[in-house]
Structure formats: C-alpha cells, structure tokens
Amino acid sequence: MKIPGFSAALVCGSLVAAGEAVAAPCHDLALVLAIDASGSVDAFEYRLQTQGIAAAFRSEPVKAALAGAGSVAASAVFWSDPARDPVVVGWHDLDGPGGPDRFADRILAVPRGFGGQTGLGAGLWAALDVLADPALCAARKVVNVSGDGVQGRGSLIEGRGFKQIEVRLARARAERLGVTVNALAITRDEPGLAAYYRSELLAGPGAFVMEVDDYHDFAEAILLKLRREIEPMIAGRGTHAELAMAGRR
C-alpha cells in the first residue's frame, strides 16, 4: 500500500554483510526492533539505546531465552522523520553461539545520522515492510518499538511537504498481518507516553508496554522486554520474564 508523501525506500546496503542473511526455511520467531532516532533523541541518548540493545543480546539471560525459543531471526529499523528513509539492519539468524553477538555488533555499527519529527507511524510501517518480505517464514512476528515521544505533525524538508503515517493506520496493518506490536516508553519528556502507546500503538494478543523514566534505565528495561518477547509461553503460568515483569506494565 503506498502512502502519499512517504518514501518507502529502506537503506540496507553496507549494514548487511554477505552470508549473514537468514538461512532457515522457517522460524519460530521473527523480531524487528523499531528504534527511535528522531530529533528528540540526542547523541548521548542514542548511544544509550544502541549500547543497551547490544548488551542485552550479549547477555546470558537473553541468550538463554533464544536457546529455548527455537529458531529466531532479528532485524532492526532506525526511524525518525517521515521525510527521511529509515535505516534497516537486515535479517540475522540468532541461532547458535555467535548469532546474538553478530547482531549486537551490527546495532552498534549504525551511526547517529537522523533527526527531525517523531515519525512513529512511519517507523512502525517500515518495520512491517521488513516483516512482510515474502521470503520470510515465521510462526510468530513481533515488532519491539522503543521511543520517547508521540507522533509528530509532519515535516517540511527542502521545500517538500511530507505527511505523517497515522499510527492507527500502521497498527491496523500490523493486525492484518498478524504481527504483535509491543513498546518501551521513555517518559521523561512525555509522562503520558505509555498510555498513548497502549491506546494507539499496541497490536496483537498479549501485546504490552513497559516504561522507564529516563534513558539511563533503558538497558535494564530492554533486556527484560526482549526476554518477555522471546521466551515461549509456559502452559498455565506464562514465562519467567512475564512473571518477573508482573505489575510493571
């Protein structure tokens, strides 16, 4: 579906090395991280995000969750202004001991080069484009959104106007595709952001939002959030991560 005023081109190029594409014919989980790189995120906060994500994938709790979840593939979309193309880290197979560390390296390799309005709807749309790849087969498809602001009003760059993609439009597409959308809200500048994510962004059964007050708490939160998304359900009581996070929605 084409959205007027939105460039659907994705920048992959040098971020995906040869031989790192997903090799398995079908996966138990396909996970896309949708990471806020808009103007409200400064260079220091950007590093806290990327370093926190990389540390989580290198951690023993996340590696243990991956080992118990079957075949898992991961990608990432760095989104910002709707007038700027998102940067996409292509699919990485996380099976085996080296997979999570290679993905962590790729996350850290994405330079800070974004800005502008908060294109939340466009960011989710770009993540769904990645999951809609006809070559991808997965039993579960999840988008992990992190951000610190509500949808912006649009942008004007070099005299060209760009319309935002409404968040609810992107969410409706996620529901049609059977994709679960979860969120991590950094609420320092937007105290009501978690409630906004609940009402406008979340999609799919069991979708949840976590919140932290500041980027300094991001690393701990993203580790717990990834465990909760990766671990398969345990009949009758959920997962260890769900039990640990009870009451922190």
PDB file of C-alpha atoms in Angstrom:
ATOM      1  CA  MET A   1       0.000   0.000   0.000  1.00  0.00           C
ATOM      2  CA  LYS A   2       1.511   3.331  -0.992  1.00  0.00           C
ATOM      3  CA  ILE A   3       1.164   6.295   1.326  1.00  0.00           C
ATOM      4  CA  PRO A   4       1.219   9.723  -0.360  1.00  0.00           C
ATOM      5  CA  GLY A   5       4.229  11.766   0.646  1.00  0.00           C
ATOM      6  CA  PHE A   6       6.089   8.836   2.220  1.00  0.00           C
ATOM      7  CA  SER A   7       9.285   7.378   0.803  1.00  0.00           C
ATOM      8  CA  ALA A   8       9.185   3.626   1.274  1.00  0.00           C
ATOM      9  CA  ALA A   9      12.830   3.075   0.334  1.00  0.00           C
ATOM     10  CA  LEU A  10      14.845   1.282   3.010  1.00  0.00           C
ATOM     11  CA  VAL A  11      18.576   1.752   3.450  1.00  0.00           C
ATOM     12  CA  CYS A  12      20.216  -1.631   3.926  1.00  0.00           C
ATOM     13  CA  GLY A  13      23.368  -1.684   1.819  1.00  0.00           C
ATOM     14  CA  SER A  14      26.577  -1.938   3.787  1.00  0.00           C
ATOM     15  CA  LEU A  15      24.844  -2.817   7.035  1.00  0.00           C
ATOM     16  CA  VAL A  16      24.135  -6.362   5.875  1.00  0.00           C
ATOM     17  CA  ALA A  17      27.233  -8.432   5.208  1.00  0.00           C
ATOM     18  CA  ALA A  18      27.227 -11.277   2.711  1.00  0.00           C
ATOM     19  CA  GLY A  19      26.446 -14.621   4.251  1.00  0.00           C
ATOM     20  CA  GLU A  20      24.517 -13.161   7.199  1.00  0.00           C
ATOM     21  CA  ALA A  21      21.047 -13.432   5.670  1.00  0.00           C
ATOM     22  CA  VAL A  22      18.550 -15.756   7.305  1.00  0.00           C
ATOM     23  CA  ALA A  23      19.200 -19.271   6.094  1.00  0.00           C
ATOM     24  CA  ALA A  24      16.485 -21.303   7.801  1.00  0.00           C
ATOM     25  CA  PRO A  25      13.348 -22.006   5.720  1.00  0.00           C
ATOM     26  CA  CYS A  26      11.039 -21.089   8.603  1.00  0.00           C
ATOM     27  CA  HIS A  27      11.476 -19.557  12.061  1.00  0.00           C
ATOM     28  CA  ASP A  28       9.695 -19.829  15.361  1.00  0.00           C
ATOM     29  CA  LEU A  29      10.072 -16.053  15.843  1.00  0.00           C
ATOM     30  CA  ALA A  30      10.874 -13.068  13.615  1.00  0.00           C
ATOM     31  CA  LEU A  31      11.640  -9.975  15.705  1.00  0.00           C
ATOM     32  CA  VAL A  32      12.107  -6.406  14.455  1.00  0.00           C
ATOM     33  CA  LEU A  33      13.427  -3.684  16.748  1.00  0.00           C
ATOM     34  CA  ALA A  34      11.938  -0.292  15.796  1.00  0.00           C
ATOM     35  CA  ILE A  35      14.272   2.269  17.374  1.00  0.00           C
ATOM     36  CA  ASP A  36      13.575   5.993  17.779  1.00  0.00           C
ATOM     37  CA  ALA A  37      16.315   8.139  16.183  1.00  0.00           C
ATOM     38  CA  SER A  38      14.261  11.328  15.793  1.00  0.00           C
ATOM     39  CA  GLY A  39      15.274  14.819  16.857  1.00  0.00           C
ATOM     40  CA  SER A  40      14.069  14.306  20.434  1.00  0.00           C
ATOM     41  CA  VAL A  41      16.830  11.699  20.907  1.00  0.00           C
ATOM     42  CA  ASP A  42      20.233  13.336  21.303  1.00  0.00           C
ATOM     43  CA  ALA A  43      23.568  11.661  20.521  1.00  0.00           C
ATOM     44  CA  PHE A  44      24.116  10.530  24.113  1.00  0.00           C
ATOM     45  CA  GLU A  45      20.613   9.045  24.386  1.00  0.00           C
ATOM     46  CA  TYR A  46      21.097   7.333  21.022  1.00  0.00           C
ATOM     47  CA  ARG A  47      24.243   5.645  22.349  1.00  0.00           C
ATOM     48  CA  LEU A  48      22.413   4.552  25.487  1.00  0.00           C
ATOM     49  CA  GLN A  49      19.817   2.862  23.261  1.00  0.00           C
ATOM     50  CA  THR A  50      22.241   1.086  20.934  1.00  0.00           C
ATOM     51  CA  GLN A  51      24.608   0.082  23.729  1.00  0.00           C
ATOM     52  CA  GLY A  52      21.687  -1.173  25.810  1.00  0.00           C
ATOM     53  CA  ILE A  53      20.318  -3.268  22.958  1.00  0.00           C
ATOM     54  CA  ALA A  54      23.748  -4.680  22.139  1.00  0.00           C
ATOM     55  CA  ALA A  55      24.385  -5.538  25.795  1.00  0.00           C
ATOM     56  CA  ALA A  56      21.020  -7.280  26.031  1.00  0.00           C
ATOM     57  CA  PHE A  57      21.719  -9.541  23.052  1.00  0.00           C
ATOM     58  CA  ARG A  58      25.138 -10.386  24.508  1.00  0.00           C
ATOM     59  CA  SER A  59      23.699 -11.159  27.945  1.00  0.00           C
ATOM     60  CA  GLU A  60      23.257 -14.681  29.255  1.00  0.00           C
ATOM     61  CA  PRO A  61      19.525 -14.231  30.089  1.00  0.00           C
ATOM     62  CA  VAL A  62      18.670 -13.241  26.504  1.00  0.00           C
ATOM     63  CA  LYS A  63      20.904 -15.940  25.032  1.00  0.00           C
ATOM     64  CA  ALA A  64      19.185 -18.495  27.271  1.00  0.00           C
ATOM     65  CA  ALA A  65      15.791 -17.246  26.121  1.00  0.00           C
ATOM     66  CA  LEU A  66      16.896 -17.528  22.488  1.00  0.00           C
ATOM     67  CA  ALA A  67      18.165 -21.071  23.054  1.00  0.00           C
ATOM     68  CA  GLY A  68      14.755 -22.094  24.394  1.00  0.00           C
ATOM     69  CA  ALA A  69      12.712 -20.330  21.730  1.00  0.00           C
ATOM     70  CA  GLY A  70      13.751 -22.398  18.714  1.00  0.00           C
ATOM     71  CA  SER A  71      14.788 -20.637  15.521  1.00  0.00           C
ATOM     72  CA  VAL A  72      14.846 -16.830  15.872  1.00  0.00           C
ATOM     73  CA  ALA A  73      15.627 -14.159  13.271  1.00  0.00           C
ATOM     74  CA  ALA A  74      16.106 -10.490  14.150  1.00  0.00           C
ATOM     75  CA  SER A  75      16.203  -7.213  12.248  1.00  0.00           C
ATOM     76  CA  ALA A  76      16.171  -3.540  13.250  1.00  0.00           C
ATOM     77  CA  VAL A  77      14.685  -0.336  11.864  1.00  0.00           C
ATOM     78  CA  PHE A  78      16.041   3.057  12.972  1.00  0.00           C
ATOM     79  CA  TRP A  79      13.240   5.530  12.314  1.00  0.00           C
ATOM     80  CA  SER A  80      12.982   9.292  12.648  1.00  0.00           C
ATOM     81  CA  ASP A  81      11.286  11.902  10.444  1.00  0.00           C
ATOM     82  CA  PRO A  82       8.778  10.664   7.823  1.00  0.00           C
ATOM     83  CA  ALA A  83      10.747  12.596   5.207  1.00  0.00           C
ATOM     84  CA  ARG A  84      13.885  10.572   5.940  1.00  0.00           C
ATOM     85  CA  ASP A  85      14.309   6.983   4.872  1.00  0.00           C
ATOM     86  CA  PRO A  86      14.658   4.603   7.819  1.00  0.00           C
ATOM     87  CA  VAL A  87      17.907   2.677   8.210  1.00  0.00           C
ATOM     88  CA  VAL A  88      17.375  -1.072   8.261  1.00  0.00           C
ATOM     89  CA  VAL A  89      19.715  -3.696   9.673  1.00  0.00           C
ATOM     90  CA  GLY A  90      18.849  -6.789   7.642  1.00  0.00           C
ATOM     91  CA  TRP A  91      17.794 -10.173   8.966  1.00  0.00           C
ATOM     92  CA  HIS A  92      20.250 -12.001  11.216  1.00  0.00           C
ATOM     93  CA  ASP A  93      19.868 -15.624  12.248  1.00  0.00           C
ATOM     94  CA  LEU A  94      20.290 -15.709  16.033  1.00  0.00           C
ATOM     95  CA  ASP A  95      20.609 -19.494  16.249  1.00  0.00           C
ATOM     96  CA  GLY A  96      23.949 -20.719  17.525  1.00  0.00           C
ATOM     97  CA  PRO A  97      26.501 -19.146  19.877  1.00  0.00           C
ATOM     98  CA  GLY A  98      27.716 -16.372  17.562  1.00  0.00           C
ATOM     99  CA  GLY A  99      24.392 -15.105  16.205  1.00  0.00           C
ATOM    100  CA  PRO A 100      23.360 -12.726  19.016  1.00  0.00           C
ATOM    101  CA  ASP A 101      26.856 -11.199  19.203  1.00  0.00           C
ATOM    102  CA  ARG A 102      26.980 -10.543  15.452  1.00  0.00           C
ATOM    103  CA  PHE A 103      23.583  -8.844  15.632  1.00  0.00           C
ATOM    104  CA  ALA A 104      24.777  -6.742  18.572  1.00  0.00           C
ATOM    105  CA  ASP A 105      27.791  -5.650  16.511  1.00  0.00           C
ATOM    106  CA  ARG A 106      25.510  -4.544  13.674  1.00  0.00           C
ATOM    107  CA  ILE A 107      23.335  -2.482  16.004  1.00  0.00           C
ATOM    108  CA  LEU A 108      26.418  -0.664  17.309  1.00  0.00           C
ATOM    109  CA  ALA A 109      27.651  -0.051  13.743  1.00  0.00           C
ATOM    110  CA  VAL A 110      24.663   2.150  12.801  1.00  0.00           C
ATOM    111  CA  PRO A 111      25.886   5.773  13.076  1.00  0.00           C
ATOM    112  CA  ARG A 112      23.868   8.606  14.560  1.00  0.00           C
ATOM    113  CA  GLY A 113      22.666  10.444  11.471  1.00  0.00           C
ATOM    114  CA  PHE A 114      18.962  11.086  11.834  1.00  0.00           C
ATOM    115  CA  GLY A 115      16.678  13.715  13.324  1.00  0.00           C
ATOM    116  CA  GLY A 116      13.516  15.689  12.640  1.00  0.00           C
ATOM    117  CA  GLN A 117       9.952  14.953  13.703  1.00  0.00           C
ATOM    118  CA  THR A 118       8.856  11.812  15.522  1.00  0.00           C
ATOM    119  CA  GLY A 119       7.602   9.595  12.698  1.00  0.00           C
ATOM    120  CA  LEU A 120       6.206   6.823  14.884  1.00  0.00           C
ATOM    121  CA  GLY A 121       3.654   5.624  12.332  1.00  0.00           C
ATOM    122  CA  ALA A 122       6.241   5.639   9.540  1.00  0.00           C
ATOM    123  CA  GLY A 123       8.654   3.741  11.787  1.00  0.00           C
ATOM    124  CA  LEU A 124       6.121   1.010  12.500  1.00  0.00           C
ATOM    125  CA  TRP A 125       5.196   0.896   8.816  1.00  0.00           C
ATOM    126  CA  ALA A 126       8.860   0.377   7.856  1.00  0.00           C
ATOM    127  CA  ALA A 127       9.183  -2.436  10.417  1.00  0.00           C
ATOM    128  CA  LEU A 128       6.088  -4.087   8.941  1.00  0.00           C
ATOM    129  CA  ASP A 129       7.623  -3.793   5.465  1.00  0.00           C
ATOM    130  CA  VAL A 130      10.533  -5.871   6.757  1.00  0.00           C
ATOM    131  CA  LEU A 131       8.176  -8.498   8.210  1.00  0.00           C
ATOM    132  CA  ALA A 132       6.065  -8.550   5.033  1.00  0.00           C
ATOM    133  CA  ASP A 133       9.001  -9.878   2.989  1.00  0.00           C
ATOM    134  CA  PRO A 134       7.517 -12.847   1.064  1.00  0.00           C
ATOM    135  CA  ALA A 135      10.765 -14.769   1.592  1.00  0.00           C
ATOM    136  CA  LEU A 136      10.273 -14.670   5.371  1.00  0.00           C
ATOM    137  CA  CYS A 137       8.523 -17.550   7.135  1.00  0.00           C
ATOM    138  CA  ALA A 138       7.856 -17.293  10.878  1.00  0.00           C
ATOM    139  CA  ALA A 139       5.311 -18.692  13.309  1.00  0.00           C
ATOM    140  CA  ARG A 140       5.413 -15.506  15.403  1.00  0.00           C
ATOM    141  CA  LYS A 141       6.156 -11.989  14.164  1.00  0.00           C
ATOM    142  CA  VAL A 142       6.892  -9.240  16.685  1.00  0.00           C
ATOM    143  CA  VAL A 143       7.810  -5.554  16.467  1.00  0.00           C
ATOM    144  CA  ASN A 144       9.630  -4.145  19.500  1.00  0.00           C
ATOM    145  CA  VAL A 145       9.123  -0.343  19.448  1.00  0.00           C
ATOM    146  CA  SER A 146      11.121   1.996  21.673  1.00  0.00           C
ATOM    147  CA  GLY A 147      10.690   5.758  21.753  1.00  0.00           C
ATOM    148  CA  ASP A 148      10.327   8.922  23.799  1.00  0.00           C
ATOM    149  CA  GLY A 149       7.554  10.858  22.067  1.00  0.00           C
ATOM    150  CA  VAL A 150       4.134  10.847  20.482  1.00  0.00           C
ATOM    151  CA  GLN A 151       3.564  11.168  16.751  1.00  0.00           C
ATOM    152  CA  GLY A 152       4.822  14.459  15.263  1.00  0.00           C
ATOM    153  CA  ARG A 153       2.777  16.679  12.999  1.00  0.00           C
ATOM    154  CA  GLY A 154       4.721  16.099   9.787  1.00  0.00           C
ATOM    155  CA  SER A 155       7.722  17.817   8.312  1.00  0.00           C
ATOM    156  CA  LEU A 156       8.989  20.188   5.664  1.00  0.00           C
ATOM    157  CA  ILE A 157      12.430  19.469   4.215  1.00  0.00           C
ATOM    158  CA  GLU A 158      13.934  21.377   1.277  1.00  0.00           C
ATOM    159  CA  GLY A 159      10.544  22.842   0.451  1.00  0.00           C
ATOM    160  CA  ARG A 160       8.841  19.456   0.145  1.00  0.00           C
ATOM    161  CA  GLY A 161       5.980  18.588   2.452  1.00  0.00           C
ATOM    162  CA  PHE A 162       5.675  15.091   3.916  1.00  0.00           C
ATOM    163  CA  LYS A 163       2.638  13.700   5.672  1.00  0.00           C
ATOM    164  CA  GLN A 164       2.928  11.505   8.703  1.00  0.00           C
ATOM    165  CA  ILE A 165       1.588   7.971   8.507  1.00  0.00           C
ATOM    166  CA  GLU A 166      -1.057   7.808  11.208  1.00  0.00           C
ATOM    167  CA  VAL A 167      -0.098   5.396  13.976  1.00  0.00           C
ATOM    168  CA  ARG A 168      -3.518   3.756  13.915  1.00  0.00           C
ATOM    169  CA  LEU A 169      -3.182   3.100  10.186  1.00  0.00           C
ATOM    170  CA  ALA A 170       0.123   1.315  10.778  1.00  0.00           C
ATOM    171  CA  ARG A 171      -1.366  -0.582  13.716  1.00  0.00           C
ATOM    172  CA  ALA A 172      -4.285  -1.743  11.560  1.00  0.00           C
ATOM    173  CA  ARG A 173      -1.778  -3.079   9.041  1.00  0.00           C
ATOM    174  CA  ALA A 174       0.021  -4.959  11.845  1.00  0.00           C
ATOM    175  CA  GLU A 175      -3.256  -6.553  12.873  1.00  0.00           C
ATOM    176  CA  ARG A 176      -3.981  -7.617   9.286  1.00  0.00           C
ATOM    177  CA  LEU A 177      -0.519  -9.197   9.049  1.00  0.00           C
ATOM    178  CA  GLY A 178      -0.880 -10.983  12.387  1.00  0.00           C
ATOM    179  CA  VAL A 179       2.033  -9.044  13.901  1.00  0.00           C
ATOM    180  CA  THR A 180       2.316  -8.331  17.627  1.00  0.00           C
ATOM    181  CA  VAL A 181       3.491  -4.789  18.449  1.00  0.00           C
ATOM    182  CA  ASN A 182       4.971  -4.121  21.888  1.00  0.00           C
ATOM    183  CA  ALA A 183       6.501  -0.891  23.166  1.00  0.00           C
ATOM    184  CA  LEU A 184       9.028   0.579  25.573  1.00  0.00           C
ATOM    185  CA  ALA A 185       8.178   4.174  26.518  1.00  0.00           C
ATOM    186  CA  ILE A 186      10.841   6.600  27.794  1.00  0.00           C
ATOM    187  CA  THR A 187       8.597   9.014  29.646  1.00  0.00           C
ATOM    188  CA  ARG A 188      10.869  11.812  30.926  1.00  0.00           C
ATOM    189  CA  ASP A 189       9.522  14.385  28.440  1.00  0.00           C
ATOM    190  CA  GLU A 190       6.146  12.686  27.807  1.00  0.00           C
ATOM    191  CA  PRO A 191       4.643  11.462  31.106  1.00  0.00           C
ATOM    192  CA  GLY A 192       1.586  10.086  29.307  1.00  0.00           C
ATOM    193  CA  LEU A 193       3.537   8.210  26.626  1.00  0.00           C
ATOM    194  CA  ALA A 194       2.865   4.715  27.978  1.00  0.00           C
ATOM    195  CA  ALA A 195      -0.884   5.356  27.923  1.00  0.00           C
ATOM    196  CA  TYR A 196      -0.581   6.756  24.387  1.00  0.00           C
ATOM    197  CA  TYR A 197       1.243   3.620  23.254  1.00  0.00           C
ATOM    198  CA  ARG A 198      -1.465   1.444  24.841  1.00  0.00           C
ATOM    199  CA  SER A 199      -4.290   3.249  23.081  1.00  0.00           C
ATOM    200  CA  GLU A 200      -2.671   3.961  19.707  1.00  0.00           C
ATOM    201  CA  LEU A 201       0.197   1.538  19.047  1.00  0.00           C
ATOM    202  CA  LEU A 202      -0.104  -1.902  20.641  1.00  0.00           C
ATOM    203  CA  ALA A 203      -1.394  -4.731  18.453  1.00  0.00           C
ATOM    204  CA  GLY A 204      -1.845  -8.472  18.722  1.00  0.00           C
ATOM    205  CA  PRO A 205      -2.679 -10.872  21.560  1.00  0.00           C
ATOM    206  CA  GLY A 206      -0.664 -10.330  24.723  1.00  0.00           C
ATOM    207  CA  ALA A 207       0.794  -7.020  23.489  1.00  0.00           C
ATOM    208  CA  PHE A 208       2.336  -4.973  26.297  1.00  0.00           C
ATOM    209  CA  VAL A 209       4.057  -1.685  27.058  1.00  0.00           C
ATOM    210  CA  MET A 210       6.861  -1.089  29.541  1.00  0.00           C
ATOM    211  CA  GLU A 211       8.006   2.329  30.685  1.00  0.00           C
ATOM    212  CA  VAL A 212      11.129   3.896  32.136  1.00  0.00           C
ATOM    213  CA  ASP A 213      11.627   7.449  33.333  1.00  0.00           C
ATOM    214  CA  ASP A 214      14.968   8.032  31.652  1.00  0.00           C
ATOM    215  CA  TYR A 215      17.364   6.615  29.065  1.00  0.00           C
ATOM    216  CA  HIS A 216      19.725   5.595  31.885  1.00  0.00           C
ATOM    217  CA  ASP A 217      17.219   2.835  32.714  1.00  0.00           C
ATOM    218  CA  PHE A 218      16.895   1.728  29.090  1.00  0.00           C
ATOM    219  CA  ALA A 219      19.466  -1.099  29.189  1.00  0.00           C
ATOM    220  CA  GLU A 220      17.796  -2.966  32.059  1.00  0.00           C
ATOM    221  CA  ALA A 221      14.332  -2.484  30.594  1.00  0.00           C
ATOM    222  CA  ILE A 222      15.201  -3.629  27.057  1.00  0.00           C
ATOM    223  CA  LEU A 223      16.813  -6.801  28.428  1.00  0.00           C
ATOM    224  CA  LEU A 224      13.652  -7.695  30.355  1.00  0.00           C
ATOM    225  CA  LYS A 225      11.472  -6.725  27.406  1.00  0.00           C
ATOM    226  CA  LEU A 226      13.426  -8.907  24.976  1.00  0.00           C
ATOM    227  CA  ARG A 227      13.205 -11.879  27.313  1.00  0.00           C
ATOM    228  CA  ARG A 228       9.474 -11.412  27.579  1.00  0.00           C
ATOM    229  CA  GLU A 229       9.112 -11.273  23.793  1.00  0.00           C
ATOM    230  CA  ILE A 230      11.457 -14.154  23.013  1.00  0.00           C
ATOM    231  CA  GLU A 231      10.557 -16.775  25.598  1.00  0.00           C
ATOM    232  CA  PRO A 232       7.827 -19.214  24.539  1.00  0.00           C
ATOM    233  CA  MET A 233       4.730 -19.462  26.686  1.00  0.00           C
ATOM    234  CA  ILE A 234       4.760 -21.970  29.523  1.00  0.00           C
ATOM    235  CA  ALA A 235       1.314 -23.508  29.892  1.00  0.00           C
ATOM    236  CA  GLY A 236      -0.607 -22.294  32.909  1.00  0.00           C
ATOM    237  CA  ARG A 237       1.814 -19.629  34.157  1.00  0.00           C
ATOM    238  CA  GLY A 238       3.406 -17.692  31.297  1.00  0.00           C
ATOM    239  CA  THR A 239       7.174 -17.206  31.030  1.00  0.00           C
ATOM    240  CA  HIS A 240       9.792 -16.393  33.621  1.00  0.00           C
ATOM    241  CA  ALA A 241      10.121 -12.929  32.108  1.00  0.00           C
ATOM    242  CA  GLU A 242       6.369 -12.337  32.337  1.00  0.00           C
ATOM    243  CA  LEU A 243       6.351 -13.334  35.976  1.00  0.00           C
ATOM    244  CA  ALA A 244       9.323 -11.056  36.686  1.00  0.00           C
ATOM    245  CA  MET A 245       7.637  -8.145  34.950  1.00  0.00           C
ATOM    246  CA  ALA A 246       4.249  -8.556  36.641  1.00  0.00           C
ATOM    247  CA  GLY A 247       2.966  -5.210  37.753  1.00  0.00           C
ATOM    248  CA  ARG A 248       5.427  -3.212  35.595  1.00  0.00           C
ATOM    249  CA  ARG A 249       3.116  -2.692  32.612  1.00  0.00           C
TER     250      ARG A 249
END
